Amino acid sequence: MSNAIDQTRRMLSLVTYLRERPGAEVAEVARAFGITERELIGDLNVLPMCGTSFRGGDLLDIDTDGERIWWHNVDDVAQPLRLAADEATALLVAARAVAGLPGLRERDRQALTRAVSKIEDAAGENAESAARIGVTFEAEGTVFADIDRALSEGRLIWLRYWSHGRGELTEREVDPIRLVTEGHTYLEGWCRTSEDRRTFRLDRIAEIKVLDEPANPPRLQPRDLSAGLVAPTADDPQVVVEVGPGGRWVAEYYTHDSAEELPDGGLRITLRSAEPAGLRTLALRLGRDGRITAPAQLAEQARTAALAALEHYRDGQV
């Protein structure tokens, strides 16, 4: 799970693997691909959105009960692929755009170029219309390419990063370790500013530079991501959130120490967070469905933020 290209390769292989092994065990498949069961379940959540047509109707009907994996329409999607004109155009435009990303590994660029050539031969006249369309990637796509290049070349990177918990832009020098996908795409690296391992969300990187200096991260044991990318520790500050029936989803979304039933059908949820201030956003999102009750300082900060947001709304500023 080092980057999106690696994940794509793995998922393509996974389709072939599952087609030949109906009812395969989750643990066995994860071992075969050298990934955690959580990573495998993540792939399985994506596969049902894939198929042989952009129009739907022939998507992969793959599901799991947590122990075994079942592919229900393997025969339906095993027919030879036939691309319509719009499908061929979209595929060619996307492939050419990705092949043009700065920092893309040369072997991946060459593989995409060969694939484009084969699709052009099959598409015939449709390939001509695709050639007149161009796509450029901005923001996260460029950041991804720069980080991928830094990883390939073993170079240090400089970031201007929006710290969600602090609510400010910070500048960091980071020895990149790997790219990780968990809902969003993250850079895991050694932050020389904080002298510790840190995780940076790509869409919060405001500016990035690949430096000439070689990266030199300390030898670290790879993090176990089976419990999620953000795994609270016993040393993190404790936060108590009380939610109504409409906020019970918080217990499913956030790792927590306890969830006590309340008389109104809600929950009193106790959780831990390395950056409790970041939970103010949760309080605003909950609205009437929940509130932070402890620690008192954070509860007051959330209340102040909610009142400020309401005032902006009344003034017509949002």
PDB file of C-alpha atoms in Angstrom:
ATOM      1  CA  MET A   1       0.000   0.000   0.000  1.00  0.00           C
ATOM      2  CA  SER A   2       2.853   2.397  -0.723  1.00  0.00           C
ATOM      3  CA  ASN A   3       1.005   4.397  -3.412  1.00  0.00           C
ATOM      4  CA  ALA A   4      -1.989   4.428  -5.718  1.00  0.00           C
ATOM      5  CA  ILE A   5      -0.118   2.766  -8.586  1.00  0.00           C
ATOM      6  CA  ASP A   6       0.947  -0.131  -6.360  1.00  0.00           C
ATOM      7  CA  GLN A   7      -2.624  -0.476  -5.121  1.00  0.00           C
ATOM      8  CA  THR A   8      -3.943  -0.540  -8.692  1.00  0.00           C
ATOM      9  CA  ARG A   9      -1.482  -3.298  -9.622  1.00  0.00           C
ATOM     10  CA  ARG A  10      -2.528  -5.288  -6.559  1.00  0.00           C
ATOM     11  CA  MET A  11      -6.247  -4.916  -7.267  1.00  0.00           C
ATOM     12  CA  LEU A  12      -5.834  -6.058 -10.863  1.00  0.00           C
ATOM     13  CA  SER A  13      -4.032  -9.163  -9.611  1.00  0.00           C
ATOM     14  CA  LEU A  14      -6.684  -9.601  -6.928  1.00  0.00           C
ATOM     15  CA  VAL A  15      -9.434  -9.865  -9.552  1.00  0.00           C
ATOM     16  CA  THR A  16      -7.637 -12.768 -11.261  1.00  0.00           C
ATOM     17  CA  TYR A  17      -6.841 -14.397  -7.924  1.00  0.00           C
ATOM     18  CA  LEU A  18     -10.455 -14.283  -6.693  1.00  0.00           C
ATOM     19  CA  ARG A  19     -11.884 -15.472  -9.992  1.00  0.00           C
ATOM     20  CA  GLU A  20      -9.952 -18.717  -9.594  1.00  0.00           C
ATOM     21  CA  ARG A  21     -10.707 -19.128  -5.863  1.00  0.00           C
ATOM     22  CA  PRO A  22     -14.419 -18.778  -5.040  1.00  0.00           C
ATOM     23  CA  GLY A  23     -15.029 -18.386  -1.317  1.00  0.00           C
ATOM     24  CA  ALA A  24     -11.371 -17.617  -0.598  1.00  0.00           C
ATOM     25  CA  GLU A  25     -10.537 -16.917   3.050  1.00  0.00           C
ATOM     26  CA  VAL A  26      -9.766 -13.282   3.901  1.00  0.00           C
ATOM     27  CA  ALA A  27      -6.734 -14.213   6.017  1.00  0.00           C
ATOM     28  CA  GLU A  28      -5.341 -16.446   3.270  1.00  0.00           C
ATOM     29  CA  VAL A  29      -5.718 -13.794   0.541  1.00  0.00           C
ATOM     30  CA  ALA A  30      -4.124 -11.122   2.742  1.00  0.00           C
ATOM     31  CA  ARG A  31      -1.116 -13.382   3.366  1.00  0.00           C
ATOM     32  CA  ALA A  32      -0.815 -14.174  -0.354  1.00  0.00           C
ATOM     33  CA  PHE A  33      -0.617 -10.467  -1.230  1.00  0.00           C
ATOM     34  CA  GLY A  34       1.551  -9.488   1.732  1.00  0.00           C
ATOM     35  CA  ILE A  35      -0.947  -6.981   3.139  1.00  0.00           C
ATOM     36  CA  THR A  36      -3.048  -6.676   6.280  1.00  0.00           C
ATOM     37  CA  GLU A  37      -6.643  -7.871   6.382  1.00  0.00           C
ATOM     38  CA  ARG A  38      -7.709  -4.241   6.834  1.00  0.00           C
ATOM     39  CA  GLU A  39      -5.926  -3.258   3.613  1.00  0.00           C
ATOM     40  CA  LEU A  40      -7.569  -6.169   1.805  1.00  0.00           C
ATOM     41  CA  ILE A  41     -11.036  -5.156   3.028  1.00  0.00           C
ATOM     42  CA  GLY A  42     -10.269  -1.642   1.764  1.00  0.00           C
ATOM     43  CA  ASP A  43      -9.521  -3.063  -1.697  1.00  0.00           C
ATOM     44  CA  LEU A  44     -12.707  -5.149  -1.585  1.00  0.00           C
ATOM     45  CA  ASN A  45     -14.721  -2.007  -0.814  1.00  0.00           C
ATOM     46  CA  VAL A  46     -13.371  -0.407  -4.007  1.00  0.00           C
ATOM     47  CA  LEU A  47     -13.752  -3.373  -6.385  1.00  0.00           C
ATOM     48  CA  PRO A  48     -17.601  -3.298  -6.466  1.00  0.00           C
ATOM     49  CA  MET A  49     -17.296   0.180  -8.002  1.00  0.00           C
ATOM     50  CA  CYS A  50     -15.263  -1.276 -10.890  1.00  0.00           C
ATOM     51  CA  GLY A  51     -16.479  -3.110 -13.963  1.00  0.00           C
ATOM     52  CA  THR A  52     -16.203  -3.461 -17.709  1.00  0.00           C
ATOM     53  CA  SER A  53     -18.271  -0.383 -18.567  1.00  0.00           C
ATOM     54  CA  PHE A  54     -18.379   3.205 -17.335  1.00  0.00           C
ATOM     55  CA  ARG A  55     -22.187   3.031 -17.555  1.00  0.00           C
ATOM     56  CA  GLY A  56     -22.603   0.505 -14.761  1.00  0.00           C
ATOM     57  CA  GLY A  57     -24.818  -2.546 -14.810  1.00  0.00           C
ATOM     58  CA  ASP A  58     -21.853  -4.915 -15.041  1.00  0.00           C
ATOM     59  CA  LEU A  59     -19.867  -3.952 -11.968  1.00  0.00           C
ATOM     60  CA  LEU A  60     -18.005  -6.545  -9.931  1.00  0.00           C
ATOM     61  CA  ASP A  61     -20.446  -8.096  -7.469  1.00  0.00           C
ATOM     62  CA  ILE A  62     -17.880  -8.921  -4.780  1.00  0.00           C
ATOM     63  CA  ASP A  63     -18.586  -9.014  -1.049  1.00  0.00           C
ATOM     64  CA  THR A  64     -17.240 -10.530   2.141  1.00  0.00           C
ATOM     65  CA  ASP A  65     -18.574 -11.615   5.515  1.00  0.00           C
ATOM     66  CA  GLY A  66     -15.205 -10.806   7.082  1.00  0.00           C
ATOM     67  CA  GLU A  67     -13.994 -14.385   6.822  1.00  0.00           C
ATOM     68  CA  ARG A  68     -14.556 -15.368   3.179  1.00  0.00           C
ATOM     69  CA  ILE A  69     -14.811 -13.494  -0.126  1.00  0.00           C
ATOM     70  CA  TRP A  70     -17.545 -14.163  -2.664  1.00  0.00           C
ATOM     71  CA  TRP A  71     -17.699 -13.041  -6.296  1.00  0.00           C
ATOM     72  CA  HIS A  72     -21.290 -13.561  -7.480  1.00  0.00           C
ATOM     73  CA  ASN A  73     -21.161 -12.469 -11.136  1.00  0.00           C
ATOM     74  CA  VAL A  74     -17.769 -13.714 -12.261  1.00  0.00           C
ATOM     75  CA  ASP A  75     -19.175 -15.221 -15.481  1.00  0.00           C
ATOM     76  CA  ASP A  76     -21.037 -12.022 -16.416  1.00  0.00           C
ATOM     77  CA  VAL A  77     -17.953  -9.808 -16.369  1.00  0.00           C
ATOM     78  CA  ALA A  78     -15.578 -12.335 -17.879  1.00  0.00           C
ATOM     79  CA  GLN A  79     -16.773 -11.571 -21.429  1.00  0.00           C
ATOM     80  CA  PRO A  80     -14.324  -9.910 -23.862  1.00  0.00           C
ATOM     81  CA  LEU A  81     -14.102  -6.161 -23.302  1.00  0.00           C
ATOM     82  CA  ARG A  82     -15.727  -3.926 -25.886  1.00  0.00           C
ATOM     83  CA  LEU A  83     -15.191  -0.181 -25.518  1.00  0.00           C
ATOM     84  CA  ALA A  84     -17.739   2.306 -26.801  1.00  0.00           C
ATOM     85  CA  ALA A  85     -16.493   5.538 -28.388  1.00  0.00           C
ATOM     86  CA  ASP A  86     -16.960   7.668 -25.249  1.00  0.00           C
ATOM     87  CA  GLU A  87     -15.352   4.993 -23.075  1.00  0.00           C
ATOM     88  CA  ALA A  88     -12.291   4.743 -25.294  1.00  0.00           C
ATOM     89  CA  THR A  89     -11.953   8.541 -25.348  1.00  0.00           C
ATOM     90  CA  ALA A  90     -12.210   8.839 -21.560  1.00  0.00           C
ATOM     91  CA  LEU A  91      -9.716   6.033 -21.023  1.00  0.00           C
ATOM     92  CA  LEU A  92      -7.179   7.495 -23.436  1.00  0.00           C
ATOM     93  CA  VAL A  93      -7.462  11.005 -21.983  1.00  0.00           C
ATOM     94  CA  ALA A  94      -6.986   9.693 -18.453  1.00  0.00           C
ATOM     95  CA  ALA A  95      -4.046   7.460 -19.387  1.00  0.00           C
ATOM     96  CA  ARG A  96      -2.238  10.262 -21.252  1.00  0.00           C
ATOM     97  CA  ALA A  97      -2.794  12.670 -18.353  1.00  0.00           C
ATOM     98  CA  VAL A  98      -1.358  10.238 -15.814  1.00  0.00           C
ATOM     99  CA  ALA A  99       1.580   9.422 -18.109  1.00  0.00           C
ATOM    100  CA  GLY A 100       2.410  13.132 -18.189  1.00  0.00           C
ATOM    101  CA  LEU A 101       2.598  13.560 -14.426  1.00  0.00           C
ATOM    102  CA  PRO A 102       5.936  15.029 -13.329  1.00  0.00           C
ATOM    103  CA  GLY A 103       7.905  12.682 -11.121  1.00  0.00           C
ATOM    104  CA  LEU A 104       6.159   9.519 -12.338  1.00  0.00           C
ATOM    105  CA  ARG A 105       8.475   6.533 -12.209  1.00  0.00           C
ATOM    106  CA  GLU A 106       9.916   5.888 -15.663  1.00  0.00           C
ATOM    107  CA  ARG A 107       8.916   2.220 -15.720  1.00  0.00           C
ATOM    108  CA  ASP A 108       5.303   3.201 -14.932  1.00  0.00           C
ATOM    109  CA  ARG A 109       5.366   5.899 -17.623  1.00  0.00           C
ATOM    110  CA  GLN A 110       6.620   3.384 -20.175  1.00  0.00           C
ATOM    111  CA  ALA A 111       3.947   0.869 -19.184  1.00  0.00           C
ATOM    112  CA  LEU A 112       1.220   3.514 -19.594  1.00  0.00           C
ATOM    113  CA  THR A 113       2.630   4.573 -22.952  1.00  0.00           C
ATOM    114  CA  ARG A 114       2.486   0.981 -24.209  1.00  0.00           C
ATOM    115  CA  ALA A 115      -1.081   0.619 -22.931  1.00  0.00           C
ATOM    116  CA  VAL A 116      -2.123   3.857 -24.658  1.00  0.00           C
ATOM    117  CA  SER A 117      -0.677   2.607 -27.929  1.00  0.00           C
ATOM    118  CA  LYS A 118      -2.674  -0.627 -27.717  1.00  0.00           C
ATOM    119  CA  ILE A 119      -5.908   1.224 -26.880  1.00  0.00           C
ATOM    120  CA  GLU A 120      -5.327   3.627 -29.789  1.00  0.00           C
ATOM    121  CA  ASP A 121      -4.982   0.686 -32.188  1.00  0.00           C
ATOM    122  CA  ALA A 122      -8.217  -0.825 -30.886  1.00  0.00           C
ATOM    123  CA  ALA A 123     -10.114   2.487 -30.786  1.00  0.00           C
ATOM    124  CA  GLY A 124      -9.343   3.468 -34.396  1.00  0.00           C
ATOM    125  CA  GLU A 125     -11.016   6.771 -35.320  1.00  0.00           C
ATOM    126  CA  ASN A 126     -12.121   7.361 -31.708  1.00  0.00           C
ATOM    127  CA  ALA A 127      -8.485   7.817 -30.727  1.00  0.00           C
ATOM    128  CA  GLU A 128      -8.290  10.954 -32.905  1.00  0.00           C
ATOM    129  CA  SER A 129     -10.943  12.788 -30.863  1.00  0.00           C
ATOM    130  CA  ALA A 130      -9.217  11.780 -27.635  1.00  0.00           C
ATOM    131  CA  ALA A 131      -5.967  13.289 -28.898  1.00  0.00           C
ATOM    132  CA  ARG A 132      -7.622  16.723 -29.037  1.00  0.00           C
ATOM    133  CA  ILE A 133      -8.519  16.641 -25.322  1.00  0.00           C
ATOM    134  CA  GLY A 134      -6.030  17.440 -22.582  1.00  0.00           C
ATOM    135  CA  VAL A 135      -6.191  17.158 -18.818  1.00  0.00           C
ATOM    136  CA  THR A 136      -3.805  18.631 -16.267  1.00  0.00           C
ATOM    137  CA  PHE A 137      -3.614  17.614 -12.626  1.00  0.00           C
ATOM    138  CA  GLU A 138      -3.468  20.304  -9.964  1.00  0.00           C
ATOM    139  CA  ALA A 139      -2.984  20.416  -6.186  1.00  0.00           C
ATOM    140  CA  GLU A 140      -2.974  16.903  -4.716  1.00  0.00           C
ATOM    141  CA  GLY A 141      -1.966  15.265  -8.020  1.00  0.00           C
ATOM    142  CA  THR A 142       1.159  17.407  -8.271  1.00  0.00           C
ATOM    143  CA  VAL A 143       1.959  16.895  -4.583  1.00  0.00           C
ATOM    144  CA  PHE A 144       1.618  13.146  -5.041  1.00  0.00           C
ATOM    145  CA  ALA A 145       3.961  13.183  -8.019  1.00  0.00           C
ATOM    146  CA  ASP A 146       6.602  15.205  -6.148  1.00  0.00           C
ATOM    147  CA  ILE A 147       6.482  12.907  -3.131  1.00  0.00           C
ATOM    148  CA  ASP A 148       6.610   9.828  -5.326  1.00  0.00           C
ATOM    149  CA  ARG A 149       9.699  11.269  -7.054  1.00  0.00           C
ATOM    150  CA  ALA A 150      11.325  12.081  -3.704  1.00  0.00           C
ATOM    151  CA  LEU A 151      10.721   8.512  -2.565  1.00  0.00           C
ATOM    152  CA  SER A 152      12.164   7.082  -5.782  1.00  0.00           C
ATOM    153  CA  GLU A 153      15.260   9.293  -5.631  1.00  0.00           C
ATOM    154  CA  GLY A 154      15.689   9.182  -1.848  1.00  0.00           C
ATOM    155  CA  ARG A 155      15.534  12.959  -1.382  1.00  0.00           C
ATOM    156  CA  LEU A 156      14.448  15.270   1.441  1.00  0.00           C
ATOM    157  CA  ILE A 157      11.297  17.354   0.973  1.00  0.00           C
ATOM    158  CA  TRP A 158      10.172  20.728   2.327  1.00  0.00           C
ATOM    159  CA  LEU A 159       6.492  21.353   3.087  1.00  0.00           C
ATOM    160  CA  ARG A 160       4.157  24.165   3.979  1.00  0.00           C
ATOM    161  CA  TYR A 161       1.448  22.194   5.748  1.00  0.00           C
ATOM    162  CA  TRP A 162      -1.925  23.115   7.173  1.00  0.00           C
ATOM    163  CA  SER A 163      -2.104  21.705  10.697  1.00  0.00           C
ATOM    164  CA  HIS A 164      -5.773  20.960  11.304  1.00  0.00           C
ATOM    165  CA  GLY A 165      -5.326  20.722  15.068  1.00  0.00           C
ATOM    166  CA  ARG A 166      -3.377  23.985  15.388  1.00  0.00           C
ATOM    167  CA  GLY A 167      -5.353  25.813  12.725  1.00  0.00           C
ATOM    168  CA  GLU A 168      -2.217  27.258  11.091  1.00  0.00           C
ATOM    169  CA  LEU A 169       0.316  26.736   8.308  1.00  0.00           C
ATOM    170  CA  THR A 170       3.630  25.261   9.396  1.00  0.00           C
ATOM    171  CA  GLU A 171       6.890  24.683   7.537  1.00  0.00           C
ATOM    172  CA  ARG A 172       8.558  21.271   7.797  1.00  0.00           C
ATOM    173  CA  GLU A 173      11.529  19.367   6.419  1.00  0.00           C
ATOM    174  CA  VAL A 174      10.538  15.742   6.058  1.00  0.00           C
ATOM    175  CA  ASP A 175      12.405  12.540   5.231  1.00  0.00           C
ATOM    176  CA  PRO A 176       9.699  10.661   3.267  1.00  0.00           C
ATOM    177  CA  ILE A 177       9.070   7.030   4.231  1.00  0.00           C
ATOM    178  CA  ARG A 178       5.986   5.980   2.241  1.00  0.00           C
ATOM    179  CA  LEU A 179       2.621   7.029   0.825  1.00  0.00           C
ATOM    180  CA  VAL A 180      -0.440   5.526   2.505  1.00  0.00           C
ATOM    181  CA  THR A 181      -4.077   5.464   1.397  1.00  0.00           C
ATOM    182  CA  GLU A 182      -6.752   5.345   4.089  1.00  0.00           C
ATOM    183  CA  GLY A 183      -9.771   7.256   2.785  1.00  0.00           C
ATOM    184  CA  HIS A 184      -7.368  10.097   1.878  1.00  0.00           C
ATOM    185  CA  THR A 185      -3.751   9.812   0.746  1.00  0.00           C
ATOM    186  CA  TYR A 186      -1.099  10.498   3.363  1.00  0.00           C
ATOM    187  CA  LEU A 187       2.657  10.901   3.482  1.00  0.00           C
ATOM    188  CA  GLU A 188       4.342   9.093   6.341  1.00  0.00           C
ATOM    189  CA  GLY A 189       7.757  10.531   7.077  1.00  0.00           C
ATOM    190  CA  TRP A 190      10.305  11.632   9.642  1.00  0.00           C
ATOM    191  CA  CYS A 191       9.651  15.294  10.490  1.00  0.00           C
ATOM    192  CA  ARG A 192      12.953  17.002  11.271  1.00  0.00           C
ATOM    193  CA  THR A 193      11.094  19.937  12.809  1.00  0.00           C
ATOM    194  CA  SER A 194       9.365  17.867  15.494  1.00  0.00           C
ATOM    195  CA  GLU A 195      12.056  15.130  15.472  1.00  0.00           C
ATOM    196  CA  ASP A 196       9.427  12.411  15.279  1.00  0.00           C
ATOM    197  CA  ARG A 197       7.492  10.301  12.801  1.00  0.00           C
ATOM    198  CA  ARG A 198       4.506  12.212  11.408  1.00  0.00           C
ATOM    199  CA  THR A 199       1.675  11.658   8.935  1.00  0.00           C
ATOM    200  CA  PHE A 200       0.680  14.434   6.494  1.00  0.00           C
ATOM    201  CA  ARG A 201      -2.558  14.489   4.483  1.00  0.00           C
ATOM    202  CA  LEU A 202      -1.745  15.375   0.874  1.00  0.00           C
ATOM    203  CA  ASP A 203      -4.697  17.709   0.381  1.00  0.00           C
ATOM    204  CA  ARG A 204      -3.438  19.814   3.316  1.00  0.00           C
ATOM    205  CA  ILE A 205      -0.004  20.392   1.791  1.00  0.00           C
ATOM    206  CA  ALA A 206      -0.040  24.006   0.554  1.00  0.00           C
ATOM    207  CA  GLU A 207       3.442  23.944  -1.022  1.00  0.00           C
ATOM    208  CA  ILE A 208       6.134  21.309  -1.577  1.00  0.00           C
ATOM    209  CA  LYS A 209       9.750  21.283  -2.772  1.00  0.00           C
ATOM    210  CA  VAL A 210      11.944  18.283  -3.477  1.00  0.00           C
ATOM    211  CA  LEU A 211      15.358  19.263  -2.104  1.00  0.00           C
ATOM    212  CA  ASP A 212      18.789  18.211  -3.338  1.00  0.00           C
ATOM    213  CA  GLU A 213      19.723  16.863   0.091  1.00  0.00           C
ATOM    214  CA  PRO A 214      19.471  13.062   0.449  1.00  0.00           C
ATOM    215  CA  ALA A 215      16.721  11.783   2.743  1.00  0.00           C
ATOM    216  CA  ASN A 216      17.990  10.005   5.825  1.00  0.00           C
ATOM    217  CA  PRO A 217      15.076   8.786   7.957  1.00  0.00           C
ATOM    218  CA  PRO A 218      16.003   6.774  11.053  1.00  0.00           C
ATOM    219  CA  ARG A 219      15.469   3.029  10.933  1.00  0.00           C
ATOM    220  CA  LEU A 220      11.886   2.620  12.136  1.00  0.00           C
ATOM    221  CA  GLN A 221       9.667  -0.401  12.543  1.00  0.00           C
ATOM    222  CA  PRO A 222       6.824  -0.115   9.995  1.00  0.00           C
ATOM    223  CA  ARG A 223       3.615   1.019  11.670  1.00  0.00           C
ATOM    224  CA  ASP A 224       0.856  -1.554  12.071  1.00  0.00           C
ATOM    225  CA  LEU A 225      -2.073   0.001  10.226  1.00  0.00           C
ATOM    226  CA  SER A 226      -4.524  -2.833  10.938  1.00  0.00           C
ATOM    227  CA  ALA A 227      -6.293  -0.642  13.537  1.00  0.00           C
ATOM    228  CA  GLY A 228      -6.370   2.372  11.230  1.00  0.00           C
ATOM    229  CA  LEU A 229      -4.015   5.132  10.210  1.00  0.00           C
ATOM    230  CA  VAL A 230      -4.667   7.237  13.293  1.00  0.00           C
ATOM    231  CA  ALA A 231      -4.360   4.991  16.332  1.00  0.00           C
ATOM    232  CA  PRO A 232      -4.807   6.835  19.661  1.00  0.00           C
ATOM    233  CA  THR A 233      -2.534   5.836  22.538  1.00  0.00           C
ATOM    234  CA  ALA A 234      -3.146   5.619  26.278  1.00  0.00           C
ATOM    235  CA  ASP A 235      -1.059   8.777  26.723  1.00  0.00           C
ATOM    236  CA  ASP A 236      -3.321  10.912  24.498  1.00  0.00           C
ATOM    237  CA  PRO A 237      -5.740  13.339  26.213  1.00  0.00           C
ATOM    238  CA  GLN A 238      -9.208  11.964  26.944  1.00  0.00           C
ATOM    239  CA  VAL A 239     -12.297  13.617  25.436  1.00  0.00           C
ATOM    240  CA  VAL A 240     -15.946  12.952  26.293  1.00  0.00           C
ATOM    241  CA  VAL A 241     -18.629  13.535  23.661  1.00  0.00           C
ATOM    242  CA  GLU A 242     -22.360  13.148  24.313  1.00  0.00           C
ATOM    243  CA  VAL A 243     -24.464  12.509  21.210  1.00  0.00           C
ATOM    244  CA  GLY A 244     -28.144  12.046  20.542  1.00  0.00           C
ATOM    245  CA  PRO A 245     -29.649   9.281  18.376  1.00  0.00           C
ATOM    246  CA  GLY A 246     -28.609  11.174  15.255  1.00  0.00           C
ATOM    247  CA  GLY A 247     -24.974  11.222  16.352  1.00  0.00           C
ATOM    248  CA  ARG A 248     -24.493   7.544  17.155  1.00  0.00           C
ATOM    249  CA  TRP A 249     -22.368   7.253  13.993  1.00  0.00           C
ATOM    250  CA  VAL A 250     -19.493   8.838  15.958  1.00  0.00           C
ATOM    251  CA  ALA A 251     -19.002   5.547  17.838  1.00  0.00           C
ATOM    252  CA  GLU A 252     -18.610   3.725  14.526  1.00  0.00           C
ATOM    253  CA  TYR A 253     -16.328   6.298  12.921  1.00  0.00           C
ATOM    254  CA  TYR A 254     -13.989   7.114  15.834  1.00  0.00           C
ATOM    255  CA  THR A 255     -11.871   4.689  17.842  1.00  0.00           C
ATOM    256  CA  HIS A 256     -13.082   5.037  21.434  1.00  0.00           C
ATOM    257  CA  ASP A 257     -12.500   3.678  24.937  1.00  0.00           C
ATOM    258  CA  SER A 258     -16.176   3.364  25.841  1.00  0.00           C
ATOM    259  CA  ALA A 259     -19.691   4.180  24.620  1.00  0.00           C
ATOM    260  CA  GLU A 260     -22.313   4.401  27.365  1.00  0.00           C
ATOM    261  CA  GLU A 261     -26.005   4.311  26.463  1.00  0.00           C
ATOM    262  CA  LEU A 262     -28.019   7.417  27.414  1.00  0.00           C
ATOM    263  CA  PRO A 263     -31.761   7.500  28.265  1.00  0.00           C
ATOM    264  CA  ASP A 264     -32.648   9.466  25.114  1.00  0.00           C
ATOM    265  CA  GLY A 265     -31.147   6.812  22.838  1.00  0.00           C
ATOM    266  CA  GLY A 266     -27.836   8.614  22.491  1.00  0.00           C
ATOM    267  CA  LEU A 267     -24.340   7.758  23.695  1.00  0.00           C
ATOM    268  CA  ARG A 268     -21.710   9.147  26.027  1.00  0.00           C
ATOM    269  CA  ILE A 269     -18.493   8.396  24.110  1.00  0.00           C
ATOM    270  CA  THR A 270     -15.059   8.519  25.694  1.00  0.00           C
ATOM    271  CA  LEU A 271     -12.181   8.686  23.226  1.00  0.00           C
ATOM    272  CA  ARG A 272      -8.576   9.840  23.021  1.00  0.00           C
ATOM    273  CA  SER A 273      -6.968  12.240  20.580  1.00  0.00           C
ATOM    274  CA  ALA A 274      -3.381  13.404  20.098  1.00  0.00           C
ATOM    275  CA  GLU A 275      -4.820  16.780  18.984  1.00  0.00           C
ATOM    276  CA  PRO A 276      -8.086  17.327  20.905  1.00  0.00           C
ATOM    277  CA  ALA A 277      -8.526  20.790  19.352  1.00  0.00           C
ATOM    278  CA  GLY A 278      -9.156  19.056  16.043  1.00  0.00           C
ATOM    279  CA  LEU A 279     -12.399  17.655  17.508  1.00  0.00           C
ATOM    280  CA  ARG A 280     -13.957  21.120  17.461  1.00  0.00           C
ATOM    281  CA  THR A 281     -14.845  20.385  13.845  1.00  0.00           C
ATOM    282  CA  LEU A 282     -16.679  17.269  15.017  1.00  0.00           C
ATOM    283  CA  ALA A 283     -18.701  19.344  17.471  1.00  0.00           C
ATOM    284  CA  LEU A 284     -19.680  21.796  14.701  1.00  0.00           C
ATOM    285  CA  ARG A 285     -20.624  18.934  12.405  1.00  0.00           C
ATOM    286  CA  LEU A 286     -22.818  17.332  15.068  1.00  0.00           C
ATOM    287  CA  GLY A 287     -24.757  20.538  15.737  1.00  0.00           C
ATOM    288  CA  ARG A 288     -27.823  19.656  17.809  1.00  0.00           C
ATOM    289  CA  ASP A 289     -26.940  15.964  17.656  1.00  0.00           C
ATOM    290  CA  GLY A 290     -24.032  16.216  20.089  1.00  0.00           C
ATOM    291  CA  ARG A 291     -21.616  18.212  22.190  1.00  0.00           C
ATOM    292  CA  ILE A 292     -18.208  17.910  23.841  1.00  0.00           C
ATOM    293  CA  THR A 293     -18.558  17.755  27.617  1.00  0.00           C
ATOM    294  CA  ALA A 294     -14.939  17.228  28.709  1.00  0.00           C
ATOM    295  CA  PRO A 295     -12.354  18.562  29.067  1.00  0.00           C
ATOM    296  CA  ALA A 296     -14.065  21.823  30.044  1.00  0.00           C
ATOM    297  CA  GLN A 297     -11.621  24.012  28.082  1.00  0.00           C
ATOM    298  CA  LEU A 298     -12.236  22.119  24.846  1.00  0.00           C
ATOM    299  CA  ALA A 299     -15.999  22.188  25.454  1.00  0.00           C
ATOM    300  CA  GLU A 300     -15.853  25.981  25.803  1.00  0.00           C
ATOM    301  CA  GLN A 301     -13.715  26.298  22.655  1.00  0.00           C
ATOM    302  CA  ALA A 302     -16.262  24.245  20.707  1.00  0.00           C
ATOM    303  CA  ARG A 303     -19.111  26.379  22.056  1.00  0.00           C
ATOM    304  CA  THR A 304     -17.297  29.591  21.094  1.00  0.00           C
ATOM    305  CA  ALA A 305     -16.587  28.268  17.584  1.00  0.00           C
ATOM    306  CA  ALA A 306     -20.258  27.291  17.157  1.00  0.00           C
ATOM    307  CA  LEU A 307     -21.460  30.760  18.273  1.00  0.00           C
ATOM    308  CA  ALA A 308     -18.992  32.440  15.903  1.00  0.00           C
ATOM    309  CA  ALA A 309     -20.182  30.281  13.002  1.00  0.00           C
ATOM    310  CA  LEU A 310     -23.811  31.120  13.831  1.00  0.00           C
ATOM    311  CA  GLU A 311     -23.008  34.829  13.929  1.00  0.00           C
ATOM    312  CA  HIS A 312     -21.346  34.654  10.515  1.00  0.00           C
ATOM    313  CA  TYR A 313     -24.415  32.858   9.194  1.00  0.00           C
ATOM    314  CA  ARG A 314     -26.762  35.527  10.563  1.00  0.00           C
ATOM    315  CA  ASP A 315     -24.633  38.269   9.020  1.00  0.00           C
ATOM    316  CA  GLY A 316     -24.834  36.551   5.649  1.00  0.00           C
ATOM    317  CA  GLN A 317     -21.059  35.966   5.514  1.00  0.00           C
ATOM    318  CA  VAL A 318     -21.401  32.227   4.737  1.00  0.00           C
TER     319      VAL A 318
END
